[in-house]
Coordinates of C-alpha atoms and ligand atoms in Angstrom, one line a residue:
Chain A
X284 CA 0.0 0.0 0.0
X285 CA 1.1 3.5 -1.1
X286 CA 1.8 6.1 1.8
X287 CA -0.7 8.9 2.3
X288 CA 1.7 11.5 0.7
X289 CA 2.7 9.4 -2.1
X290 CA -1.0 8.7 -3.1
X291 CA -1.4 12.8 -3.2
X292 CA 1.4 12.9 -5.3
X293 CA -0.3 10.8 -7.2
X294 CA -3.4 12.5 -7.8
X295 CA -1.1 15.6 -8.2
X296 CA 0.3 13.9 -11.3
X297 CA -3.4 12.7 -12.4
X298 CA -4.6 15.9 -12.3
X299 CA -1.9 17.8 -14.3
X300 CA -2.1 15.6 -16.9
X301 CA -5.9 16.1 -16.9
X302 CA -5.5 19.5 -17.1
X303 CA -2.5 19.4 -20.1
X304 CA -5.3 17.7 -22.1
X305 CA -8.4 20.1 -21.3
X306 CA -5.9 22.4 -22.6
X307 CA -5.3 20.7 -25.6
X308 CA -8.8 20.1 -26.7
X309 CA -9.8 23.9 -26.0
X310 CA -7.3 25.4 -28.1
X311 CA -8.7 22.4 -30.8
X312 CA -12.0 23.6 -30.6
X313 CA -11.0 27.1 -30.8
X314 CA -8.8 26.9 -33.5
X315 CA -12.2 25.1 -35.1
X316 CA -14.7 26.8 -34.4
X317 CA -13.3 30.3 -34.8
X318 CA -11.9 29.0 -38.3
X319 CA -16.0 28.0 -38.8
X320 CA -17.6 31.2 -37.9
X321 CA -14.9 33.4 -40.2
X322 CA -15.8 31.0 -42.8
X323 CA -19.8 32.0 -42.4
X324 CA -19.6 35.7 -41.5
X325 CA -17.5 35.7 -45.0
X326 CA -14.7 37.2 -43.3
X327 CA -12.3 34.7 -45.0
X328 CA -12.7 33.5 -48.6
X329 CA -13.2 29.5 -48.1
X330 CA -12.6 29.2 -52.1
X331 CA -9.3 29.8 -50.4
X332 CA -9.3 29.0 -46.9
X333 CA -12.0 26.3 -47.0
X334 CA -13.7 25.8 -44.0
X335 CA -14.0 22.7 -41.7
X336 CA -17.5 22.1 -42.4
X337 CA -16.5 21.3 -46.4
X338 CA -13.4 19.4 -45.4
X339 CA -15.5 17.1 -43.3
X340 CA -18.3 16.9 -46.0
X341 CA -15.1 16.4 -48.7
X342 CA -13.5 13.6 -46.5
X343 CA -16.8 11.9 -46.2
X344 CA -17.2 12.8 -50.1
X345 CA -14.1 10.8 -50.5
X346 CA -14.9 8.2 -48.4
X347 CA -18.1 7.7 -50.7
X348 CA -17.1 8.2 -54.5
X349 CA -13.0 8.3 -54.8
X350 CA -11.8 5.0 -52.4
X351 CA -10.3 7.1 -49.5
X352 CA -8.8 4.1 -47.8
X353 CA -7.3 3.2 -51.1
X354 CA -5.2 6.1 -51.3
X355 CA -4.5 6.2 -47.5
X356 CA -3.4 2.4 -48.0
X357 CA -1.6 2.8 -50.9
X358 CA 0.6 5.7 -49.4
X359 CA 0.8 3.7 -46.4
X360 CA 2.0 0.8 -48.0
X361 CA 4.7 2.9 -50.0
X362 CA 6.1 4.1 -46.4
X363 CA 6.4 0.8 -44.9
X364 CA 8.1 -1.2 -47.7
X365 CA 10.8 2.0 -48.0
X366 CA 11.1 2.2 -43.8
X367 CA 11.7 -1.5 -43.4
X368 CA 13.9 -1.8 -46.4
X369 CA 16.1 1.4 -45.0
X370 CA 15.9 0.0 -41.6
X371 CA 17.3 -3.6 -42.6
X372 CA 19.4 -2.5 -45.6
X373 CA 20.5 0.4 -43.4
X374 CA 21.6 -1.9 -40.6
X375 CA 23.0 -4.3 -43.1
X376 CA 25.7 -1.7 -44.6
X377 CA 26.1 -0.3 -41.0
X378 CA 27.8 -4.2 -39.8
X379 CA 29.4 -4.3 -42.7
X380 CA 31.1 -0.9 -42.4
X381 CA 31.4 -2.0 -38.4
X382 CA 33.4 -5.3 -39.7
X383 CA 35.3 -3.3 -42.2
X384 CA 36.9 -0.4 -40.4
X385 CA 39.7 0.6 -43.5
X386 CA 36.2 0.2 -46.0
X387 CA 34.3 2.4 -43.7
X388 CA 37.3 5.1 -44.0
X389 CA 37.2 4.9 -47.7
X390 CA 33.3 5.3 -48.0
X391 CA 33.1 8.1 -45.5
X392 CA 33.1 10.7 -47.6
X393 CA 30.6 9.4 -49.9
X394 CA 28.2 9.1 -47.4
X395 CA 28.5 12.5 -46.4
X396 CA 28.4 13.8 -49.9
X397 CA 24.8 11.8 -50.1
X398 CA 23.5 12.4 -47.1
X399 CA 23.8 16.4 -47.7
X400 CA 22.4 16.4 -51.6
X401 CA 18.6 16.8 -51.2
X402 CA 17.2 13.7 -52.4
X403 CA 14.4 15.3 -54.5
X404 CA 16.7 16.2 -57.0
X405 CA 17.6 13.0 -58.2
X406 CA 13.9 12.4 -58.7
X407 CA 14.0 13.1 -62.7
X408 CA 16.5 10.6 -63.0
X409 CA 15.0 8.0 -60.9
X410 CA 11.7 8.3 -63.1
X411 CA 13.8 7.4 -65.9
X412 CA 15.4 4.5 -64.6
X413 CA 12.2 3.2 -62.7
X414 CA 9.6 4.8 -64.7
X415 CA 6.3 6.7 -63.2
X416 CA 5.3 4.1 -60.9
X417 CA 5.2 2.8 -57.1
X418 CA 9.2 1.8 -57.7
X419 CA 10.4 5.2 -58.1
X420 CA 8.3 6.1 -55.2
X421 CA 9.6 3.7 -53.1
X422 CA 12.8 4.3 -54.5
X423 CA 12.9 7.7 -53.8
X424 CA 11.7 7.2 -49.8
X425 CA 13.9 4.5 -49.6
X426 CA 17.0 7.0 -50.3
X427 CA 15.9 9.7 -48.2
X428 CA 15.6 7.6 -45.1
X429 CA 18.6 5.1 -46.0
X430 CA 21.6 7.0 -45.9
X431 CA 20.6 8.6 -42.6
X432 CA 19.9 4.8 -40.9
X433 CA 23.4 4.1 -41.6
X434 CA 25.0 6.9 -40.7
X435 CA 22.8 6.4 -37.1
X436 CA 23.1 2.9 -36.8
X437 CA 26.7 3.3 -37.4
X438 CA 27.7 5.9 -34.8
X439 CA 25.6 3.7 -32.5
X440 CA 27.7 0.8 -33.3
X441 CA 31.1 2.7 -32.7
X442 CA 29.7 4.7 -29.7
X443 CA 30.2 1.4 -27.5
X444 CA 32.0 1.9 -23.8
X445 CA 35.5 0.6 -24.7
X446 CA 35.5 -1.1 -21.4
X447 CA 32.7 -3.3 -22.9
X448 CA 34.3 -4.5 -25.7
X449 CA 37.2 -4.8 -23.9
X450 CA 35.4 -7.3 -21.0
X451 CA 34.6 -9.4 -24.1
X452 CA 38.1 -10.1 -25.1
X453 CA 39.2 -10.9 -22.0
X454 CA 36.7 -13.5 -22.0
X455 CA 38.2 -14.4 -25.1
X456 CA 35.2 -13.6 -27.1
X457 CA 35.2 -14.1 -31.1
X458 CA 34.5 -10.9 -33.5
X459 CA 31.3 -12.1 -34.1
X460 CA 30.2 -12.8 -30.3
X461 CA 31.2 -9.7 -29.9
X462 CA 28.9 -8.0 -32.5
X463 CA 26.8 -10.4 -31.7
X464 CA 26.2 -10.5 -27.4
X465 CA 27.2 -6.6 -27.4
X466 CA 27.4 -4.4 -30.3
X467 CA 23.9 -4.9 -31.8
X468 CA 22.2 -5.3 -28.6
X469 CA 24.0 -2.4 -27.3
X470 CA 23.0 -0.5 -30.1
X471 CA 19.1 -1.1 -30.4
X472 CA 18.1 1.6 -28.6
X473 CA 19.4 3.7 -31.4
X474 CA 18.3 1.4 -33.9
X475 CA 14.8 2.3 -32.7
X476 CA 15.1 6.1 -32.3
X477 CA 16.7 5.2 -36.4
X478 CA 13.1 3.3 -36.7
X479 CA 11.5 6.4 -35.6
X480 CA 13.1 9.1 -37.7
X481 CA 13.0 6.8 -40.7
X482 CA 9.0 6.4 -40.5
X483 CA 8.7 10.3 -41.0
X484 CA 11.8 10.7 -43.5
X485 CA 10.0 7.7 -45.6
X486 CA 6.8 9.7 -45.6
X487 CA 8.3 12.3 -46.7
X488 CA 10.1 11.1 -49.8
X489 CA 6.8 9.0 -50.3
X490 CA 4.4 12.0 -50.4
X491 CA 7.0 13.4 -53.0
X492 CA 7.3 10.4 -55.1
X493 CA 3.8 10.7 -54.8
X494 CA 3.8 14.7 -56.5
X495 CA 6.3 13.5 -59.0
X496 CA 5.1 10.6 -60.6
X497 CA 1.4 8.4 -58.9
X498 CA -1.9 8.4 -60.0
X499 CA -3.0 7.1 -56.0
X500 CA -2.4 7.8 -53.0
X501 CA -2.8 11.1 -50.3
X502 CA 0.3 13.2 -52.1
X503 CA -1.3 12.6 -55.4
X504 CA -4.6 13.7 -54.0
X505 CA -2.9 16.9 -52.8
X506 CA -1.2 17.9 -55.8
X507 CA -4.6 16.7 -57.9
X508 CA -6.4 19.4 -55.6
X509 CA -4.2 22.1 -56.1
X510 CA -4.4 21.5 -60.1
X511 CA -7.9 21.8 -60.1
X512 CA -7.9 24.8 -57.4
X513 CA -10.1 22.8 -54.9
X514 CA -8.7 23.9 -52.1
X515 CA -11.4 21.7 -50.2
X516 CA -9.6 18.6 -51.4
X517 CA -5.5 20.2 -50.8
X518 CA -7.0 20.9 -47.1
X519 CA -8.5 17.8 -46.5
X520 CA -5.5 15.4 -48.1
X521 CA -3.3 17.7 -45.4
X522 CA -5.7 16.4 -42.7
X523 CA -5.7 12.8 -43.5
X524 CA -2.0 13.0 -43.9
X525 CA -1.6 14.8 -40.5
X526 CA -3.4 11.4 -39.1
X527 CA -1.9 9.2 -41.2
X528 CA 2.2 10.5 -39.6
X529 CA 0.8 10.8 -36.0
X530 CA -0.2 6.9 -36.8
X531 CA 2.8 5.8 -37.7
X532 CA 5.0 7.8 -35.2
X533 CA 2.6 5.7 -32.6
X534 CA 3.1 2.3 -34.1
X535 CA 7.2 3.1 -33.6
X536 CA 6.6 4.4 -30.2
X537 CA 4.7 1.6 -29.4
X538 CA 7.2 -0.3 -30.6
X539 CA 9.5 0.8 -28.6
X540 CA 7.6 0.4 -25.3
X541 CA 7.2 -2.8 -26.0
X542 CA 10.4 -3.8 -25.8
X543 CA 11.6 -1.7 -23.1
X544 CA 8.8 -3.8 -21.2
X545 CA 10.9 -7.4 -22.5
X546 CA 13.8 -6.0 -21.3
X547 CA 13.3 -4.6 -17.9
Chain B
X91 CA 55.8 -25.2 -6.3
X92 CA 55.0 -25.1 -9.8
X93 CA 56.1 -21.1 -11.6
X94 CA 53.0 -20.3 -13.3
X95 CA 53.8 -17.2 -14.4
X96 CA 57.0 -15.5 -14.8
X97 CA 57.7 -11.9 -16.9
X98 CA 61.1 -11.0 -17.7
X99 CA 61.9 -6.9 -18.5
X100 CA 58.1 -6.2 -19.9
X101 CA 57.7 -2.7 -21.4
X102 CA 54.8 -0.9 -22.6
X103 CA 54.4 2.2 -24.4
X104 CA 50.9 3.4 -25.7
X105 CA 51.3 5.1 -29.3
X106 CA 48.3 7.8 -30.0
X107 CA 48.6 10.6 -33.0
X108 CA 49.6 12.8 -30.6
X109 CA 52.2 11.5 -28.1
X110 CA 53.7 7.9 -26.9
X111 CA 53.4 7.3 -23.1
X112 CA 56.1 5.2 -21.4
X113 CA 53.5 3.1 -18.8
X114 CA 55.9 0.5 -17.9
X115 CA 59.3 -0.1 -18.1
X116 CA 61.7 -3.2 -16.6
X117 CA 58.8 -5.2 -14.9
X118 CA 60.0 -8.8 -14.3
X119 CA 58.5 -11.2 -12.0
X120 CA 57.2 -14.9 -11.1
X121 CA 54.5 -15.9 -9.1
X122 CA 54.0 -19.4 -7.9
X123 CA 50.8 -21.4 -8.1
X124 CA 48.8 -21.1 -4.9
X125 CA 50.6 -17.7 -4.2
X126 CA 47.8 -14.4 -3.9
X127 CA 50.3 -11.3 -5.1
X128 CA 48.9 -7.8 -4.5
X129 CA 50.6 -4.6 -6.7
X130 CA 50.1 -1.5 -5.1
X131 CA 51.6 2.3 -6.8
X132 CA 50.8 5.0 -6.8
X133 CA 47.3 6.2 -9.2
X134 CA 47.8 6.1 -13.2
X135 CA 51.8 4.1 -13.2
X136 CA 50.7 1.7 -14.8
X137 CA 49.0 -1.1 -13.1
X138 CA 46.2 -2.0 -15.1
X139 CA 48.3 -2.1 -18.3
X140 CA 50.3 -4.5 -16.5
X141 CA 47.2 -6.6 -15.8
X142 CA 46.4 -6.0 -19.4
X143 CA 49.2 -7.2 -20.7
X144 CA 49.3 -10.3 -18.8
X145 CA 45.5 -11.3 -20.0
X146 CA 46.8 -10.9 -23.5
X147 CA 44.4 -7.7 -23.9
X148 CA 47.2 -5.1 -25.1
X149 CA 50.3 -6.4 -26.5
X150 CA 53.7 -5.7 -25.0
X151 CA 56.2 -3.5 -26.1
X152 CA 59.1 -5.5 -25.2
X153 CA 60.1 -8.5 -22.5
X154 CA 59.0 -11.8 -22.6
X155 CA 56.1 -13.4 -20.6
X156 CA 55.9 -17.0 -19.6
X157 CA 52.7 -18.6 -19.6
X158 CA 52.5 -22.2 -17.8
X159 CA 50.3 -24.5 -20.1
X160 CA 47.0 -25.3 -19.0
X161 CA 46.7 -22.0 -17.1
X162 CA 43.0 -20.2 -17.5
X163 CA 43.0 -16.4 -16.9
X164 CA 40.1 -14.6 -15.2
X165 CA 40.6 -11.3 -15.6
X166 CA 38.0 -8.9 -13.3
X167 CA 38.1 -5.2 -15.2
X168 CA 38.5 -2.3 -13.4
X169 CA 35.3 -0.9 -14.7
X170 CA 32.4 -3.7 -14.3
X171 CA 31.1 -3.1 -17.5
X172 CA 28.1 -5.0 -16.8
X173 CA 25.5 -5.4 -19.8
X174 CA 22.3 -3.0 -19.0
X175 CA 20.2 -5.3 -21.4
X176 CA 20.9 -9.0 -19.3
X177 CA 19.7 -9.5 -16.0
X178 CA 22.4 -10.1 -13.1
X179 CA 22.3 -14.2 -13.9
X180 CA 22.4 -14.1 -17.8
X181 CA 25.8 -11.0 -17.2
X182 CA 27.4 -13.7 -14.9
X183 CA 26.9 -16.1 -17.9
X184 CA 28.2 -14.6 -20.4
X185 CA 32.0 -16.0 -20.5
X186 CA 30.0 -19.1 -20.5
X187 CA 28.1 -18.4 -23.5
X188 CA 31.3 -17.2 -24.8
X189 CA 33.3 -20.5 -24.8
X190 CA 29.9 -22.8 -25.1
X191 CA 30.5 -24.4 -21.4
X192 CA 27.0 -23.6 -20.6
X193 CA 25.2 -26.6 -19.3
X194 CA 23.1 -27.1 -15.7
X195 CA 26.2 -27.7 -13.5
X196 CA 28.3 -24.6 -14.6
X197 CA 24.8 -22.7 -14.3
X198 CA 24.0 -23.9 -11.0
X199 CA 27.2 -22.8 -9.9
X200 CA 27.1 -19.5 -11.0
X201 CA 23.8 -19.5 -8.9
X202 CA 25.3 -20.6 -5.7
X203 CA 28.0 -18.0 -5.7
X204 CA 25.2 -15.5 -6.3
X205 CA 23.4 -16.8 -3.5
X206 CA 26.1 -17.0 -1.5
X207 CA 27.5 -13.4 -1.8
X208 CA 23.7 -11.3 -1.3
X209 CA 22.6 -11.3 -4.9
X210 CA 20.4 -14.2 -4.1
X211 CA 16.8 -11.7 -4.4
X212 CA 18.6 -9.8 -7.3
X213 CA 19.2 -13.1 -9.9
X214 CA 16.9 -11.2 -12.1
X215 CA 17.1 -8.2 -11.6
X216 CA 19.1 -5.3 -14.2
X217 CA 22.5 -4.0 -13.4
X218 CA 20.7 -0.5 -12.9
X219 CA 18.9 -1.6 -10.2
X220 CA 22.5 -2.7 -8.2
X221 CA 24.4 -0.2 -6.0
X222 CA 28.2 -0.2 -7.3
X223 CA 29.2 -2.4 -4.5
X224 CA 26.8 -5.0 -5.7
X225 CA 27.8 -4.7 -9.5
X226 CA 31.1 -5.3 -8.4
X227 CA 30.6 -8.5 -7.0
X228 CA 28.5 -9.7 -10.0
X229 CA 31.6 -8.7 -11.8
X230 CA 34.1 -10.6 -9.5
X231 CA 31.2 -13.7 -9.9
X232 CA 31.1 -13.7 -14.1
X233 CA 35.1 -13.9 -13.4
X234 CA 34.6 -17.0 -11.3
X235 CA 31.9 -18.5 -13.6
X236 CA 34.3 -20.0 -16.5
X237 CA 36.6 -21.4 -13.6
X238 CA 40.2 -19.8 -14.3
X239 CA 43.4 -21.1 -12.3
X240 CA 45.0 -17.7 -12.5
X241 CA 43.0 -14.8 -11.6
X242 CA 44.0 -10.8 -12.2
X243 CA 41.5 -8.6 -10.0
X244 CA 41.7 -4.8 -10.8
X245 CA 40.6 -3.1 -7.8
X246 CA 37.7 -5.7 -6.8
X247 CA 36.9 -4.5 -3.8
X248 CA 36.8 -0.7 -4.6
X249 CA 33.2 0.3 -4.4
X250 CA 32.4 -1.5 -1.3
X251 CA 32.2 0.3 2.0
X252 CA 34.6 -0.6 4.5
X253 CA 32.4 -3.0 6.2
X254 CA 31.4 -5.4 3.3
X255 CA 34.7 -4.7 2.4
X256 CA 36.2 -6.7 4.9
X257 CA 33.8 -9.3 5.0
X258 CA 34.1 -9.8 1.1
X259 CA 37.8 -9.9 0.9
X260 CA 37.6 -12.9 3.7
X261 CA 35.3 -14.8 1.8
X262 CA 36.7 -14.1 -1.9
X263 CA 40.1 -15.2 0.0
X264 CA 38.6 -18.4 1.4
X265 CA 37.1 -19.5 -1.6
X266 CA 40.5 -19.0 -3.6
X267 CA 42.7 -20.3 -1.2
X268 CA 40.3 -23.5 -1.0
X269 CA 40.2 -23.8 -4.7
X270 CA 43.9 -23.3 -5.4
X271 CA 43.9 -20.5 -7.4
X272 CA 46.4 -18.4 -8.0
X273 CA 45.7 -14.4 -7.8
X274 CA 47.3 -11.5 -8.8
X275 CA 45.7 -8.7 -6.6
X276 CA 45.4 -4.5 -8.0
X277 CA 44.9 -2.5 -4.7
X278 CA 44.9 1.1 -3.5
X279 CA 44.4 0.0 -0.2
X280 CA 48.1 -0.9 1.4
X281 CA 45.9 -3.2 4.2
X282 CA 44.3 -5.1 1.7
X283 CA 47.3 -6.1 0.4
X284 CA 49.3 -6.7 3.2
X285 CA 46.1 -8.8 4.8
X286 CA 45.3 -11.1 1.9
X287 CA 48.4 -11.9 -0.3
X288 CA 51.5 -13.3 0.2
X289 CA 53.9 -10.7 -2.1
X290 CA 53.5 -7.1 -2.3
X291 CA 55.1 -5.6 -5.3
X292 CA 55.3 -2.0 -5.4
X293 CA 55.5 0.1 -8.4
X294 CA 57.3 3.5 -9.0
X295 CA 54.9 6.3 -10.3
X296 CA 54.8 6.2 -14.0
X297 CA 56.6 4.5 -15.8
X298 CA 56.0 1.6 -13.6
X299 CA 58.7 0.1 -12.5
X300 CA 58.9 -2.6 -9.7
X301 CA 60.7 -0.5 -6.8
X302 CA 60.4 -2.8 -4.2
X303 CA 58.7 -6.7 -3.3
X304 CA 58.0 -7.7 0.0
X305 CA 57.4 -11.4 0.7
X306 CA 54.8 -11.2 3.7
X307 CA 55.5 -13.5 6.3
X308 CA 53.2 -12.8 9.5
X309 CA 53.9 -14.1 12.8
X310 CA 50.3 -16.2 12.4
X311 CA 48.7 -16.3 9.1
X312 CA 45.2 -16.7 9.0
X313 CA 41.8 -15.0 7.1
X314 CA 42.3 -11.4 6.2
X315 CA 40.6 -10.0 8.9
X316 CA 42.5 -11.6 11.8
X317 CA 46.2 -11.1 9.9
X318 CA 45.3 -7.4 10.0
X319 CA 45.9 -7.7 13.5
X320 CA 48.6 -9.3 13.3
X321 CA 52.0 -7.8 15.3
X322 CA 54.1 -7.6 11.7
X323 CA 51.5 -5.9 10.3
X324 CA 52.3 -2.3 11.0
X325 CA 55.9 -2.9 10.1
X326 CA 54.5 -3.9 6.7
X327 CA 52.0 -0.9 6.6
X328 CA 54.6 1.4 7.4
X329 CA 57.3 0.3 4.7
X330 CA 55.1 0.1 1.9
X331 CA 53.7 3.7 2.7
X332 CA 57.0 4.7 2.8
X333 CA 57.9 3.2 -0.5
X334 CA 54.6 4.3 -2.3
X335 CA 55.7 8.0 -3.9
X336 CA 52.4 9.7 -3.3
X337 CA 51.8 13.0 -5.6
X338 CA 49.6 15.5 -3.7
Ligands
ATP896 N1 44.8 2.9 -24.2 C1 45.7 3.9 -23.8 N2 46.2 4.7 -24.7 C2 47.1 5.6 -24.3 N3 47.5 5.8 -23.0 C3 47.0 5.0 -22.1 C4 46.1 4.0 -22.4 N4 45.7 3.3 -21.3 C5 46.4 3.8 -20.3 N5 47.2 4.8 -20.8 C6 48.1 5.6 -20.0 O1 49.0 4.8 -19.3 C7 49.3 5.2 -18.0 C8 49.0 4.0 -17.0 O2 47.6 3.7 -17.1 P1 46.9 2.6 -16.1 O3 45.5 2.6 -16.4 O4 47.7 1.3 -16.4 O5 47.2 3.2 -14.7 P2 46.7 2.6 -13.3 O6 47.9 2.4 -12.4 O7 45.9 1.4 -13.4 O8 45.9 3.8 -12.7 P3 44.7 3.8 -11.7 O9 45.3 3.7 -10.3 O10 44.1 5.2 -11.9 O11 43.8 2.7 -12.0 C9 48.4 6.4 -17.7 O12 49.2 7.5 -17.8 C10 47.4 6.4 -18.8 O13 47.1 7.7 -19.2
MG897 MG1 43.9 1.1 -13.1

């Protein structure tokens, strides 16, 4: 049984967390409803602005006529192929690079020269060599998050305590127990946080994979709105999308919990 | 009694971009089986490299060491360098793991000396969750686990407080002596030395250099905790303080 203080301190923490999310919703509402009554009173132009009353009956308009949850699925399915094939390729080229300290002198710069170039302008030249489909798409995500993972998963490799690697060698330990029992479990905590940046990075070279080249999916949806100056349909794809991340970025967190709980 | 170890004019210098350090120089030795040797100097000369060097973990710069066949090293780090991610039982296995000697008996050993040194409620618990004085005695246990003959302890007993101190030191002696191992002992604490080990070497400040050994011979040798009352002991005490060139 808790003591009386600590069950105070308790509620103390209830109750400000309570409050954080009263806060939250209010300033939701707000933001809504103010945005709602401009819209009526005609103070600002919904042609430009829209107004959440036509991106609700848009979404729903979606849902109906144009397969919503096809495009949703379809750019969701484009992030996770490119975010698991980063994170395992990534990891992949980080061991070997870990293995191979004189190769991972030699490709040093390289990676940095990549990592720096914005990825969006190789996107004419991946079209070519992939054509206007989901590969370049994926392609194009999978770049954007890949060169990152393995400059993270790296540094977490190398950022071992010396001591550490040391205890294994005086336990006589092989090169590949030692990656094996220490460096990679060492480093999955990093690998995660990787895992985490790499959902957003691949959602963002999806979405402009998705501008470049598709015919499906919420980017194209986007960029089909702002053709056709339906602002209704820009507003609401930025919505869905807004879901559609936080989603994700809770899948990875959850992720995550769930194997601090194995573990401790 | 058998030499198990002997070193003859070992030298090590540590090359970095910057600057070579000289960390020890002329370092020759032997140490029987059986025989507990302690090296006391005086902070950074050099004693852990020599350790180091003896476990194989950094090569020597010159000199020649003599291994007897057949002899097992434990070597207990300085640092404990316990894995955050295994539990205290599955840390304490891991030099098992490592040369696939993992079967019930070696694992039910490893168990008893949990049990036997406090850690008995903590078997799966994290590192995290240890005070230092516990981590270092699930260090000094994964040391014991694969059964070495010659055992190199780098400051076991430093994070204890003086109470467990002394109570550890007598059992950790105990269980060597009845086993038969042979120990060389790192030590900050002249007592210690003096108390549990039948040499004393002490080292010059850096580069280490052996500036004097004292074979311990006490008028009545017993468990660590009686010899430090022992009526040689001060004598001891008092020449190896002398000897140690302290820096302040
Ligand atoms: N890997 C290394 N590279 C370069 N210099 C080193 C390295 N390891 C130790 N040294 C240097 O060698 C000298 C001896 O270090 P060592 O750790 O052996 O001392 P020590 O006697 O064990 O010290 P302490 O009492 O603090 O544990 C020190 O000056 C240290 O800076
Ligand atoms: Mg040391």
């Amino acid at each position: 049984m808790y003591s009386l203080e600590h069950k105070k301190y308790l509620k103390k923490i209830k109750k400000d967390k309570i409050t954080t999310i009263i806060y939250q919703i209010t300033i939701f509402i707000i933001f809504i409803t103010l945005w709602q009554i401009l819209a009526n009173l005609d103070i600002i132009n919904t042609f430009i602005f829209s107004s959440p009353k036509r991106i609700i009956n848009t979404i729903i308009n979606l849902y109906n006529k144009e397969h919503l949850l096809n495009h949703i699925w379809i750019t969701v399915y484009e992030t996770f192929i490119s975010f698991l094939s980063a994170t395992i390729i990534g990891t992949i080229i980080a061991t070997i690079l870990w293995w191979n300290k004189k190769l991972q002198k030699v490709i040093e710069p390289y990676l940095t020269i990549l990592n720096s170039l914005p990825k969006v302008a190789l996107g004419p030249i991946i079209i070519i060599w992939f054509g206007a489909g989901i590969k370049s798409i994926i392609f194009m995500a999978l770049l954007i998050s890949l060169i990152i993972t393995i400059i993270n998963v790296y540094e977490g490799f190398n950022s071992v305590n010396k001591n550490k690697i040391k205890l294994m060698k005086s336990l006589n330990a092989t090169k590949s127990q030692i990656f094996f029992k220490l460096i990679f479990p060492n480093s999955i905590n990093t690998i995660i946080s990787a895992l985490k940046i790499n959902v957003s990075m691949s959602l963002i070279g999806v979405i402009m994979g998705e501008f470049l080249v598709s015919k499906k999916g919420i980017g194209y949806l986007i960029l089909y709105g702002s053709q056709i100056f339906n602002l209704d349909l820009v507003m609401s794809g930025i919505i869905i999308l807004c879901i559609v991340a936080t989603a994700l970025y809770y899948l990875i967190y959850y992720v995550e919990k769930i194997y601090e709980k194995t573990t401790h | 009694m058998n030499n198990i170890l002997e070193t003859k004019n070992l030298k090590k210098i540590y090359h970095t971009e910057k600057q070579e350090t000289l960390a020890v120089e002329d370092f020759s030795f032997n140490i029987n089986e059986g025989e507990f040797v302690a090296i006391v100097g005086p902070s950074g000369c050099g004693k852990s490299t020599i350790l180091s060097i003896l476990c194989g973990l950094e090569s020597k710069s010159d000199g020649e060491i003599k291994l007897n066949k057949n002899t097992k090293i434990g070597y207990m780090l300085q640092q404990d360098s316990l894995f955050e991610w295994r539990n205290i039982l599955s840390n304490c296995l891991l030099g098992l793991e490592i040369n696939k000697s993992l079967n019930q008996k070696t694992k039910k050993k490893v168990i008893d000396l949990l049990n036997t040194y406090g850690l008995k409620d903590f078997i799966y618990s994290y590192p995290d969750n240890l005070s230092g004085g516990m981590r270092q005695r699930v260090a000094l246990i994964r040391t014991l686990a694969t059964n070495p003959n010659l055992l190199l302890l780098d400051e076991p007993f430093s994070a204890l407080d003086y109470q467990s101190r002394l109570a550890i030191s007598d059992d950790i002696y105990n269980i060597l002596r009845k086993e038969k191992k042979t120990m060389i002992m790192v030590t900050h604490d002249i007592a210690e030395a003096i108390s549990m080990c039948d040499k004393v070497i002490v080292l010059t400040s850096r580069p280490a250099k052996i500036k004097s050994i004292y074979n311990i011979e006490l008028e009545n040798k017993s468990t660590p905790v009686n010899n430090r009352k022992d009526k040689k002991f001060s004598y001891y005490y008092d020449s190896i303080w002398k000897d140690i060139d302290y820096h302040v």
